[in-house]
Coordinates of C-alpha atoms in Angstrom, one line a residue:
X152 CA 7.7 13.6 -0.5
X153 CA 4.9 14.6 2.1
X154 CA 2.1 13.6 -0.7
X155 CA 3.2 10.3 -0.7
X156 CA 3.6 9.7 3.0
X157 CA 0.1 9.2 3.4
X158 CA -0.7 8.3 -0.1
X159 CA -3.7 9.5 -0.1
X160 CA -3.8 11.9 2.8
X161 CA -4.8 15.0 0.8
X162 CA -8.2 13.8 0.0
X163 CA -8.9 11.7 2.5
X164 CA -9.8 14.1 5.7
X165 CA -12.5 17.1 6.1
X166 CA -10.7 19.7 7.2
X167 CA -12.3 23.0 8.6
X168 CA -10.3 26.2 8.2
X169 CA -7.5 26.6 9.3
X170 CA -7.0 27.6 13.4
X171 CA -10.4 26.8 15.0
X172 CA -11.7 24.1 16.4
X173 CA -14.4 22.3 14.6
X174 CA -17.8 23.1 15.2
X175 CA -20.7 20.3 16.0
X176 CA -23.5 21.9 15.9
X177 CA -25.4 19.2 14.4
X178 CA -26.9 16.9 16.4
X179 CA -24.7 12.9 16.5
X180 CA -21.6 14.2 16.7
X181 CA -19.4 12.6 19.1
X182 CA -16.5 15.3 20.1
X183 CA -13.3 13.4 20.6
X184 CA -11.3 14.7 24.2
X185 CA -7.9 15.6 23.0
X186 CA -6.5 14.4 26.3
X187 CA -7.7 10.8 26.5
X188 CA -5.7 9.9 23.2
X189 CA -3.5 7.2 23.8
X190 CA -0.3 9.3 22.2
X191 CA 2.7 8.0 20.3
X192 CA 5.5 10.6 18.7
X193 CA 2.8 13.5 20.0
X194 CA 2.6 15.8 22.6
X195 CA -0.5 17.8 23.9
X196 CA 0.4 22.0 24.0
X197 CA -2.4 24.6 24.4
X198 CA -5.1 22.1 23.6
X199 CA -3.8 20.8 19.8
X200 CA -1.9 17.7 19.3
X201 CA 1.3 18.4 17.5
X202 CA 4.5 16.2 16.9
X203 CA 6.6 15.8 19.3
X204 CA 10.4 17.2 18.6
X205 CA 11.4 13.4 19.5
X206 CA 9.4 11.3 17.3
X207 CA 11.2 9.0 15.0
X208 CA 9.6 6.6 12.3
X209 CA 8.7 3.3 13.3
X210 CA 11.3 0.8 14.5
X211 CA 10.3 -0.9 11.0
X212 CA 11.2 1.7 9.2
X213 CA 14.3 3.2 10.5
X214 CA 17.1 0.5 9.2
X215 CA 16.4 2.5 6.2
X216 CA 16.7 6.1 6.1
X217 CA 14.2 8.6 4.4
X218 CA 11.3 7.5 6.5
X219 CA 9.8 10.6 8.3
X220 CA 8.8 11.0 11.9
X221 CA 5.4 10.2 12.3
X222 CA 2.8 10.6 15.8
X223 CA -0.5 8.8 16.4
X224 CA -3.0 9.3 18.6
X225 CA -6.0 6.4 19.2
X226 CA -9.3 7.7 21.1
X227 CA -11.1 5.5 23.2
X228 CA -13.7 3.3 21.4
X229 CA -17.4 4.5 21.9
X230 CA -20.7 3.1 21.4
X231 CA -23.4 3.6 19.0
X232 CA -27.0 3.9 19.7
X233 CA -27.6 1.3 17.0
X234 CA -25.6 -0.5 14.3
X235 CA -24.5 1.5 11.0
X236 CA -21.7 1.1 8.3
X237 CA -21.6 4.9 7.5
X238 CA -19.8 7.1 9.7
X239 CA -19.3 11.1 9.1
X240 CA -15.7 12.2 10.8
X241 CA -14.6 16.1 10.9
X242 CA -10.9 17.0 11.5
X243 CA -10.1 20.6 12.5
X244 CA -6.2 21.9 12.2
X245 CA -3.4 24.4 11.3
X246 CA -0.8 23.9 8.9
X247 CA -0.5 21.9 5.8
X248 CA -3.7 19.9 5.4
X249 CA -1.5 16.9 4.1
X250 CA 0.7 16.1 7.1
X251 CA -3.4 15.3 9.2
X252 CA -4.4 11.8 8.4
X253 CA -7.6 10.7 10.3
X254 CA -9.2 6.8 10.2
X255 CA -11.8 5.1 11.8
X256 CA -12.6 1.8 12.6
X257 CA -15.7 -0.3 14.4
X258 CA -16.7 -3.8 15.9
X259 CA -18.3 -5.9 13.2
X260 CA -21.3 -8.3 15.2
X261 CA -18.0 -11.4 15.6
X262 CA -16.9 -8.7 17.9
X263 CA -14.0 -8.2 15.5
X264 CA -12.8 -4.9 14.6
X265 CA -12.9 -4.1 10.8
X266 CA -9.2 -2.3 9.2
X267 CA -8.6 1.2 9.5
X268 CA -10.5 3.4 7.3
X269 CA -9.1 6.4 6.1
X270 CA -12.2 9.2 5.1
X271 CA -13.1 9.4 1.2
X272 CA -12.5 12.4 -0.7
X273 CA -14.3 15.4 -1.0
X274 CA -16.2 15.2 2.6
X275 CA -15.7 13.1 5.7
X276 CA -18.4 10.1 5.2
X277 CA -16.8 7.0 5.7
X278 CA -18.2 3.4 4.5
X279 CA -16.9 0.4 6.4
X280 CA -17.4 -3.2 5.3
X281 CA -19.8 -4.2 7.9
X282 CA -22.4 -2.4 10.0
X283 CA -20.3 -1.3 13.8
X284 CA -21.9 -1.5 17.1
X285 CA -18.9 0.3 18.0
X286 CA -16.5 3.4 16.7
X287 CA -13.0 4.3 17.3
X288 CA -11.0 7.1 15.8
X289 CA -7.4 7.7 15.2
X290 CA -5.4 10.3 13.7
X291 CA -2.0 10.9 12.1
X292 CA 0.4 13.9 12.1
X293 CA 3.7 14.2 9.9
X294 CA 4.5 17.9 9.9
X295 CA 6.7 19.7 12.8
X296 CA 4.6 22.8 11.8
X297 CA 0.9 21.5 12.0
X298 CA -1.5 20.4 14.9
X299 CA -5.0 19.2 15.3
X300 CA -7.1 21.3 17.0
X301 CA -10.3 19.0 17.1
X302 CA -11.6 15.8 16.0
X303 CA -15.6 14.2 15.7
X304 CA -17.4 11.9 14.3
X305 CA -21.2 11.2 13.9
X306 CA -22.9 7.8 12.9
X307 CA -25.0 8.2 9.7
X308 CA -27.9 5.8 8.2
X309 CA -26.2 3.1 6.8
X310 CA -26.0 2.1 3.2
X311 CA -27.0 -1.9 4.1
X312 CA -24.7 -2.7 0.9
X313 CA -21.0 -3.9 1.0
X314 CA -18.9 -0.9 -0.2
X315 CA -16.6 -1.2 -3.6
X316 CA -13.2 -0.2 -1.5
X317 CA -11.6 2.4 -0.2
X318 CA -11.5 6.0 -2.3
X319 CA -9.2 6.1 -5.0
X320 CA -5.3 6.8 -4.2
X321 CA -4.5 10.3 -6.0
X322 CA -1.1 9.2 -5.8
X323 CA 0.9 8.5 -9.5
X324 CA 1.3 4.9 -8.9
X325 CA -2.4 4.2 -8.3
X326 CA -3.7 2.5 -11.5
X327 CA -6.2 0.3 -12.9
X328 CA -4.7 -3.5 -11.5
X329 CA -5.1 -6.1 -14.2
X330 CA -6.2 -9.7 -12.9
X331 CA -3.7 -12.7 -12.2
X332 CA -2.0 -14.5 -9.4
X333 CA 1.2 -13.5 -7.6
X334 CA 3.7 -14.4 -9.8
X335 CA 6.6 -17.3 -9.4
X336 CA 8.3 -15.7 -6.9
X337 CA 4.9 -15.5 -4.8
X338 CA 1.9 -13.6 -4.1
X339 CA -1.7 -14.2 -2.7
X340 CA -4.3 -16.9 -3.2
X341 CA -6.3 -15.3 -6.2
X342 CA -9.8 -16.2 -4.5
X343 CA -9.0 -15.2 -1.0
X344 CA -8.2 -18.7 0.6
X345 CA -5.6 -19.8 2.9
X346 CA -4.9 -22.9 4.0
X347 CA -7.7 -25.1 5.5
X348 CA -7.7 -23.6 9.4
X349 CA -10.1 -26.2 10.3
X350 CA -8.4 -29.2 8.9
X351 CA -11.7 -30.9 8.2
X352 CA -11.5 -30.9 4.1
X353 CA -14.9 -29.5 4.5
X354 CA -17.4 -30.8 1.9
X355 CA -20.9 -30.0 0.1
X356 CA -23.1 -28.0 2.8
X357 CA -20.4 -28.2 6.1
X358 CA -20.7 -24.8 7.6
X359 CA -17.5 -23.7 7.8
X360 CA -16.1 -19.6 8.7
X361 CA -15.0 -17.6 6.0
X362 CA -11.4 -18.4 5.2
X363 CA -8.5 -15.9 5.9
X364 CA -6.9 -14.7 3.1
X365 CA -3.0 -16.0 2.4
X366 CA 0.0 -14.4 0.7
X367 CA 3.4 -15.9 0.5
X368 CA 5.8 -13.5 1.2
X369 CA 9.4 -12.9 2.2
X370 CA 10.3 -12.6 6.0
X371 CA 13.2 -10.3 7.8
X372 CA 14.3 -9.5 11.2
X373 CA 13.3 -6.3 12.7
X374 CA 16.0 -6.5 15.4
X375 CA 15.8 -2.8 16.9
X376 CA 15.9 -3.8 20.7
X377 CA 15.0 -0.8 22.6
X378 CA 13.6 1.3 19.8
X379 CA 9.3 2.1 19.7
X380 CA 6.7 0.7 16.9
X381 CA 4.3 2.7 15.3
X382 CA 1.5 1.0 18.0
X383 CA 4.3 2.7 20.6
X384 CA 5.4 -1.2 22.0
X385 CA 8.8 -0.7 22.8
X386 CA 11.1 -3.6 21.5
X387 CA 12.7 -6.0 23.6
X388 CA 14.9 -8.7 22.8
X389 CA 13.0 -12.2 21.9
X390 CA 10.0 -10.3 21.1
X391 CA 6.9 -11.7 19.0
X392 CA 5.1 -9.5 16.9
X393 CA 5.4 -8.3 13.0
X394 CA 4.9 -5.3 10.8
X395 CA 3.6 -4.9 7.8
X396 CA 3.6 -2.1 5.4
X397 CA 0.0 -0.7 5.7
X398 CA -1.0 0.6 9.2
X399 CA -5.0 -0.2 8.1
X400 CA -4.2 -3.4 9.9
X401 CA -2.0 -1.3 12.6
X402 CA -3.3 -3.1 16.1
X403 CA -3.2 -0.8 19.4
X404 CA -0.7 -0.7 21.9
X405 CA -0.6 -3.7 23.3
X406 CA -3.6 -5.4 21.1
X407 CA -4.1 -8.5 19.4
X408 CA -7.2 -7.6 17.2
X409 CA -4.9 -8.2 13.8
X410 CA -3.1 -11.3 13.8
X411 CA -1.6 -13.1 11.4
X412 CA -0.4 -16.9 11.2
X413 CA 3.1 -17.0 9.6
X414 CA 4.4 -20.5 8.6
X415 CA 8.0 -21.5 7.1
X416 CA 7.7 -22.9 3.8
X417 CA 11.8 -23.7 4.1
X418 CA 12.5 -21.4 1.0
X419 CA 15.5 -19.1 2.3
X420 CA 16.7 -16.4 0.6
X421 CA 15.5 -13.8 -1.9
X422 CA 16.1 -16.7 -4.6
X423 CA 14.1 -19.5 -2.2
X424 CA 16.7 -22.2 -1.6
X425 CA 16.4 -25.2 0.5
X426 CA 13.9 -28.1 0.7
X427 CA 10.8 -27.1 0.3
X428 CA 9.5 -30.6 -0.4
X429 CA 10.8 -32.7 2.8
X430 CA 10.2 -29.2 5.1
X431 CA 7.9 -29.7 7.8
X432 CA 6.2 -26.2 8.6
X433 CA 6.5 -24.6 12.0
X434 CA 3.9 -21.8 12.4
X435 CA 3.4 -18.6 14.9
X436 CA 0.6 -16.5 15.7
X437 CA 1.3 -12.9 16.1
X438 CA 0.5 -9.6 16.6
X439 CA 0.7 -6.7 14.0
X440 CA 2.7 -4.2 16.2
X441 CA 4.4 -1.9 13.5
X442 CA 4.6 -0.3 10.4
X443 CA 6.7 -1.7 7.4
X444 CA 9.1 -2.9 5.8
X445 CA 9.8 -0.4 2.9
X446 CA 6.3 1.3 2.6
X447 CA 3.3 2.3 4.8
X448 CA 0.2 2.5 2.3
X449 CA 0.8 -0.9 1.0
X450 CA -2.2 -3.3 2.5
X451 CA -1.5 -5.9 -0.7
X452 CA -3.8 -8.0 0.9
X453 CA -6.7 -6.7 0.0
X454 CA -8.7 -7.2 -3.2
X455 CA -9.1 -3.3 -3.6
X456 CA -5.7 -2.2 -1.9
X457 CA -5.0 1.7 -0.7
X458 CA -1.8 2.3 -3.0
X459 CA -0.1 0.2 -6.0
X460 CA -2.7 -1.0 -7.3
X461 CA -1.0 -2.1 -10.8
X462 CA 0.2 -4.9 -8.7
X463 CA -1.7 -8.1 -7.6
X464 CA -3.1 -9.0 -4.4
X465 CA -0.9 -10.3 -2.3
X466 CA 2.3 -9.2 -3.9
X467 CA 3.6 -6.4 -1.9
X468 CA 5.1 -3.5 -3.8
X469 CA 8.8 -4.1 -2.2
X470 CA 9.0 -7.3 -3.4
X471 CA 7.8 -6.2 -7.3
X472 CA 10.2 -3.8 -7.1
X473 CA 13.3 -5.8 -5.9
X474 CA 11.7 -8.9 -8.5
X475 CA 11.0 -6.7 -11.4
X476 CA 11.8 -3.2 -11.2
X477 CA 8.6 -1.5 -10.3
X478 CA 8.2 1.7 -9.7
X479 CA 12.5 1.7 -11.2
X480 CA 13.2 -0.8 -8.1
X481 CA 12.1 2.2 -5.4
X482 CA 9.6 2.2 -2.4
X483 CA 7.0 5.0 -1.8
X484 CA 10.4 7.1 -0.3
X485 CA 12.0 6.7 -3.4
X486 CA 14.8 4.4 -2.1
X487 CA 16.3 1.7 -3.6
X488 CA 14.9 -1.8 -2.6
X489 CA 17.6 -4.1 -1.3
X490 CA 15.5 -7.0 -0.5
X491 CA 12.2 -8.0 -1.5
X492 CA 10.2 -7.7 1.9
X493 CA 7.0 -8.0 2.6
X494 CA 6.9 -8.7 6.3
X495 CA 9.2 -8.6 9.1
X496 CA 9.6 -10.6 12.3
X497 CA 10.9 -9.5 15.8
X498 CA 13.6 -11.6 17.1
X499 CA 11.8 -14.1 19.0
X500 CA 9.3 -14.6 16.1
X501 CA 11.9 -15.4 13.9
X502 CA 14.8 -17.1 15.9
X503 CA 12.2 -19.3 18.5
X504 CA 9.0 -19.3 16.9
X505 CA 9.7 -20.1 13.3
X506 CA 13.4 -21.1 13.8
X507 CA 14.6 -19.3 10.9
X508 CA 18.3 -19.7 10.2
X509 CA 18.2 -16.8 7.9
X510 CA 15.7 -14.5 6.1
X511 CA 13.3 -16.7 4.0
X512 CA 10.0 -17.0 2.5
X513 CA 7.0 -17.4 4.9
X514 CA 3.0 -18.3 4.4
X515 CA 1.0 -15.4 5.7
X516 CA -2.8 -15.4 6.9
X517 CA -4.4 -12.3 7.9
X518 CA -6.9 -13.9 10.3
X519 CA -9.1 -10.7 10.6
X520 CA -9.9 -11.1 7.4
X521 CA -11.4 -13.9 7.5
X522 CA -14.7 -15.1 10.2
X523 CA -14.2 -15.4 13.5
X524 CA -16.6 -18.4 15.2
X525 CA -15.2 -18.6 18.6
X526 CA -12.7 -15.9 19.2
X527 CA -9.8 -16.4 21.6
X528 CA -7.2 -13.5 23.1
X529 CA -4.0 -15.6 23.9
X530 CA -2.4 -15.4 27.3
X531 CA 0.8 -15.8 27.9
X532 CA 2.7 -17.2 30.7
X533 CA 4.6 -15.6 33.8
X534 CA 7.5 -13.4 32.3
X535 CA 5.0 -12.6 28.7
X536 CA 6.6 -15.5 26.4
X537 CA 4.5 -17.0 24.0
X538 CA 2.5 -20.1 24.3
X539 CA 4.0 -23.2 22.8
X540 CA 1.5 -24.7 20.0
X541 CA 1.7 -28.4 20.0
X542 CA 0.3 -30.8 17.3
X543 CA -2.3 -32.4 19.8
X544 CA -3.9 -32.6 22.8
X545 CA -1.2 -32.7 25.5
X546 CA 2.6 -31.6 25.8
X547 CA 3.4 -35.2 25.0
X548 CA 3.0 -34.2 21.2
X549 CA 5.3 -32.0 19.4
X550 CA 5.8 -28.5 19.0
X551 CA 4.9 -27.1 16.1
X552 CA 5.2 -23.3 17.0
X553 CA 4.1 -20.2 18.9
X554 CA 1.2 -18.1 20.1
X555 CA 2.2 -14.6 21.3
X556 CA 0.7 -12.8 24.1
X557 CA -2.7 -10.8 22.9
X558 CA -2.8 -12.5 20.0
X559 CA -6.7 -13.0 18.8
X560 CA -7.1 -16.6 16.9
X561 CA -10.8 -18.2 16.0
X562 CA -11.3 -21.6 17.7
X563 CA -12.0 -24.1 15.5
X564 CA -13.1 -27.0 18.1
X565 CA -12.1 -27.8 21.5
X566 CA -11.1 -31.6 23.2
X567 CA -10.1 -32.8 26.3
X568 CA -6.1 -33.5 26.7
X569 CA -3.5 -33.6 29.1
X570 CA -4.6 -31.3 32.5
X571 CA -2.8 -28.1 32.4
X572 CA -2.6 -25.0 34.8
X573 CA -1.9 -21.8 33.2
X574 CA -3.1 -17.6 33.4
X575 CA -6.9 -18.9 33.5
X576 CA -6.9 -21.7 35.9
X577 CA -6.1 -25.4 35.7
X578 CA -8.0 -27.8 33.2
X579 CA -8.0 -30.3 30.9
X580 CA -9.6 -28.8 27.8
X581 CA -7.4 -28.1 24.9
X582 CA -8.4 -25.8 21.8
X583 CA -7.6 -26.3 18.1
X584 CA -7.0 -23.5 16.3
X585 CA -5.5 -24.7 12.7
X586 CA -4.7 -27.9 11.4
X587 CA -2.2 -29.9 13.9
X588 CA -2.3 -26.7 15.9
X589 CA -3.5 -27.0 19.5
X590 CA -3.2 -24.6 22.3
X591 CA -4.4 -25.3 26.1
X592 CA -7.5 -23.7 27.3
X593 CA -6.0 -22.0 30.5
X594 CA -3.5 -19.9 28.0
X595 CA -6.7 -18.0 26.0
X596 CA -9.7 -15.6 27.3
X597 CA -12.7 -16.9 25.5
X598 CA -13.7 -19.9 23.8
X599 CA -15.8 -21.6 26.0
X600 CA -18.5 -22.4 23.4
X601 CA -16.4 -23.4 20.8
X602 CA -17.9 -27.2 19.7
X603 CA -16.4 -30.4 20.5
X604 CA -13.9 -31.6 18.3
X605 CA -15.3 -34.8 15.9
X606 CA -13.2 -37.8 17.0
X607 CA -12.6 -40.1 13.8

């Protein structure tokens, strides 16, 4: 069962032997402190980082059993000397080499980070899909009996091409994925687009960002109220944040940097009931706080995706095995799939944001993968509820949704509006961040240069 905890974890680390600490003795390297490590399920003892005798799986994860306990420790970010694409990192630890999963990440020149990378096989050289002004490492542990003794990583001349994907998935699902779209019951756009953010039915030569890949998937409840996500957020009641089963879009405690837009399509149910035809959509933007539901490996969203790749983009592996019977109808734990999940909601994200009366089928944008123009960190009122989206300028219009606290949304234009006081002072200037989606100014850090809205 440890092999497929990580998926790929067996080939994806460099470890040195077994004990010792690693050894930098080239020059680049930049030696991670062990003690600054923002820790989760792991406990610093005699200088390693080991699991700590507490640590549960994610709050995602545990309404099922078979999950294992899991810790994570995130280094602060640090800076390059000048921008690359190609990292080196080296791992040093005792125990089973399988239970140590390291990733890396950087700042792409939006200033948006890129996913989690996990370290190829057969060395510790690590392509990411842009060049990084900026490098952050992280690293797993799922073995009572193992601990990491050391951790580095070096920036290496950079490759100046776009990389094919992440390193093949030793695992016995991985296999050749044939082309298509998602399937009746959903799946992703084909071609990567979601829904026009702008609203502006660009034409011929507008200059419009890069659009965020969309999935339609099915939506739960987390519930959990008190328990800890894999980011170590502890639960509270009317929360607003997701999971989703791949931590390469895992934010930090506390972070915004992978959001998603999640929108009712009024399809409810595994078999979609309702009216879907007369529904008008509420949306929320949230954080990516945890890990799940069902599996851990499965980032379906992307075109070259980290496990399952028989199945098409977009269509998470739960929801072909509760549809169809992949896999015999079984997660990555080998349980039985009860439900055909592919995201899941905290309470407040599911009862206020998107006012679902029951467990139904969503429309999901990953915003980071798509171009961020004017990039916005939300800020939430007194007492951390979410911002109320409206469908204009002013609270005079409806609401149409949320924006959670941290959450990181691209601008599309700004207008003035009703004047409004909130975390960031008092003003008049209101920013549109999808179509029919508006947001006051004084509730978001950034922005300022985001163009004026074209009045029609």
């Amino acid at each position: 069962m440890r092999g497929r905890r990580w998926a790929v974890a067996g080939a994806l680390v460099l470890l040195l032997p077994v004990g010792p600490r690693p050894a930098f003795a080239e020059t680049g390297w930049l030696p991670q402190d062990l003690g600054s490590a923002d820790r989760i399920g792991l406990v610093l003892a005699s200088g390693t980082l080991r699991l700590d005798g507490a640590a549960e799986p994610p709050a995602s994860l545990r309404r099922e059993r078979g999950a294992p306990a899991t810790g994570l420790a995130t280094f602060p970010e640090q800076a390059l000397e000048r921008p690359t694409d190609t990292v080196d990192v080296r791992v040093g630890s005792s125990g089973d080499p399988e239970d140590v999963l390291a990733e890396v990440r950087g700042v792409r020149a939006d200033g948006m980070w890129t996913e989690w990378y996990p370290a190829p096989d057969r060395g510790g050289r690590i392509t990411l899909d842009a060049d990084v002004s900026r490098v952050q490492l992280r690293v797993g542990i799922d073995g009572a009996d193992t601990a990491v003794t050391g951790l580095g990583v070096r920036p290496l001349e950079g490759t100046g091409d776009i990389p094919a994907g992440l390193p093949d998935d030793p695992s016995p699902e991985a296999a050749p994925r044939p082309e298509g779209d998602g399937g009746p019951d959903g799946g992703g756009e084909p071609d990567g687009d979601g829904g026009d953010p702008s609203g502006d039915g660009a034409g011929v030569g507008d200059d419009i960002p890069e659009r965020p890949f969309s999935a339609r998937l099915f939506a739960t409840r987390i519930g959990l109220v008190g328990e800890t996500t894999a980011n170590g957020h502890t639960v509270r009641a009317n929360d607003h944040f997701v999971a989703l089963p791949s931590r390469r879009g895992l934010a930090t405690r506390g972070g915004g940097e992978y959001t998603v837009r999640v929108c009712t399509t009024g399809a409810l149910g595994p078999e979609g009931k309702g009216d879907t035809e007369g529904h008008e959509a509420r949306c929320a933007y949230l954080p990516v706080w945890d890990v799940g539901p069902w599996n851990i490996t499965d980032d379906h969203w992307n075109a070259d995706r980290q496990s399952w790749r028989d199945l098409d983009r977009g269509r998470p592996q739960a929801q072909a095995a509760y549809s169809e019977g992949h896999n015999g109808g079984l997660d990555g734990f080998g349980r039985r799939v009860r439900n055909p999940a592919g995201i899941d909601l905290a309470d407040g994200a599911f009862n206020d944001g998107l006012r679902l009366p029951t467990n139904g089928w969503v429309q999901v944008d990953y915003l980071w993968t798509g171009e961020y123009r004017h990039r916005v960190e939300v800020t939430a009122p007194a007492g951390g509820g979410p911002v109320e989206v409206r469908g204009g300028a002013g609270p005079e219009h409806p609401a149409v949704g949320t924006a959670a606290h941290s959450a990181n949304i691209d601008v599309v234009c700004q207008e003035a509006g009703a004047r409004v006081t909130g975390p960031q002072g008092t003003g008049d200037a209101w920013y549109r961040i999808g179509e029919g989606h508006y947001i006051p100014a004084v509730y978001a850090e950034g922005g300022a240069d985001a163009p004026v809205c074209a009045s029609f």
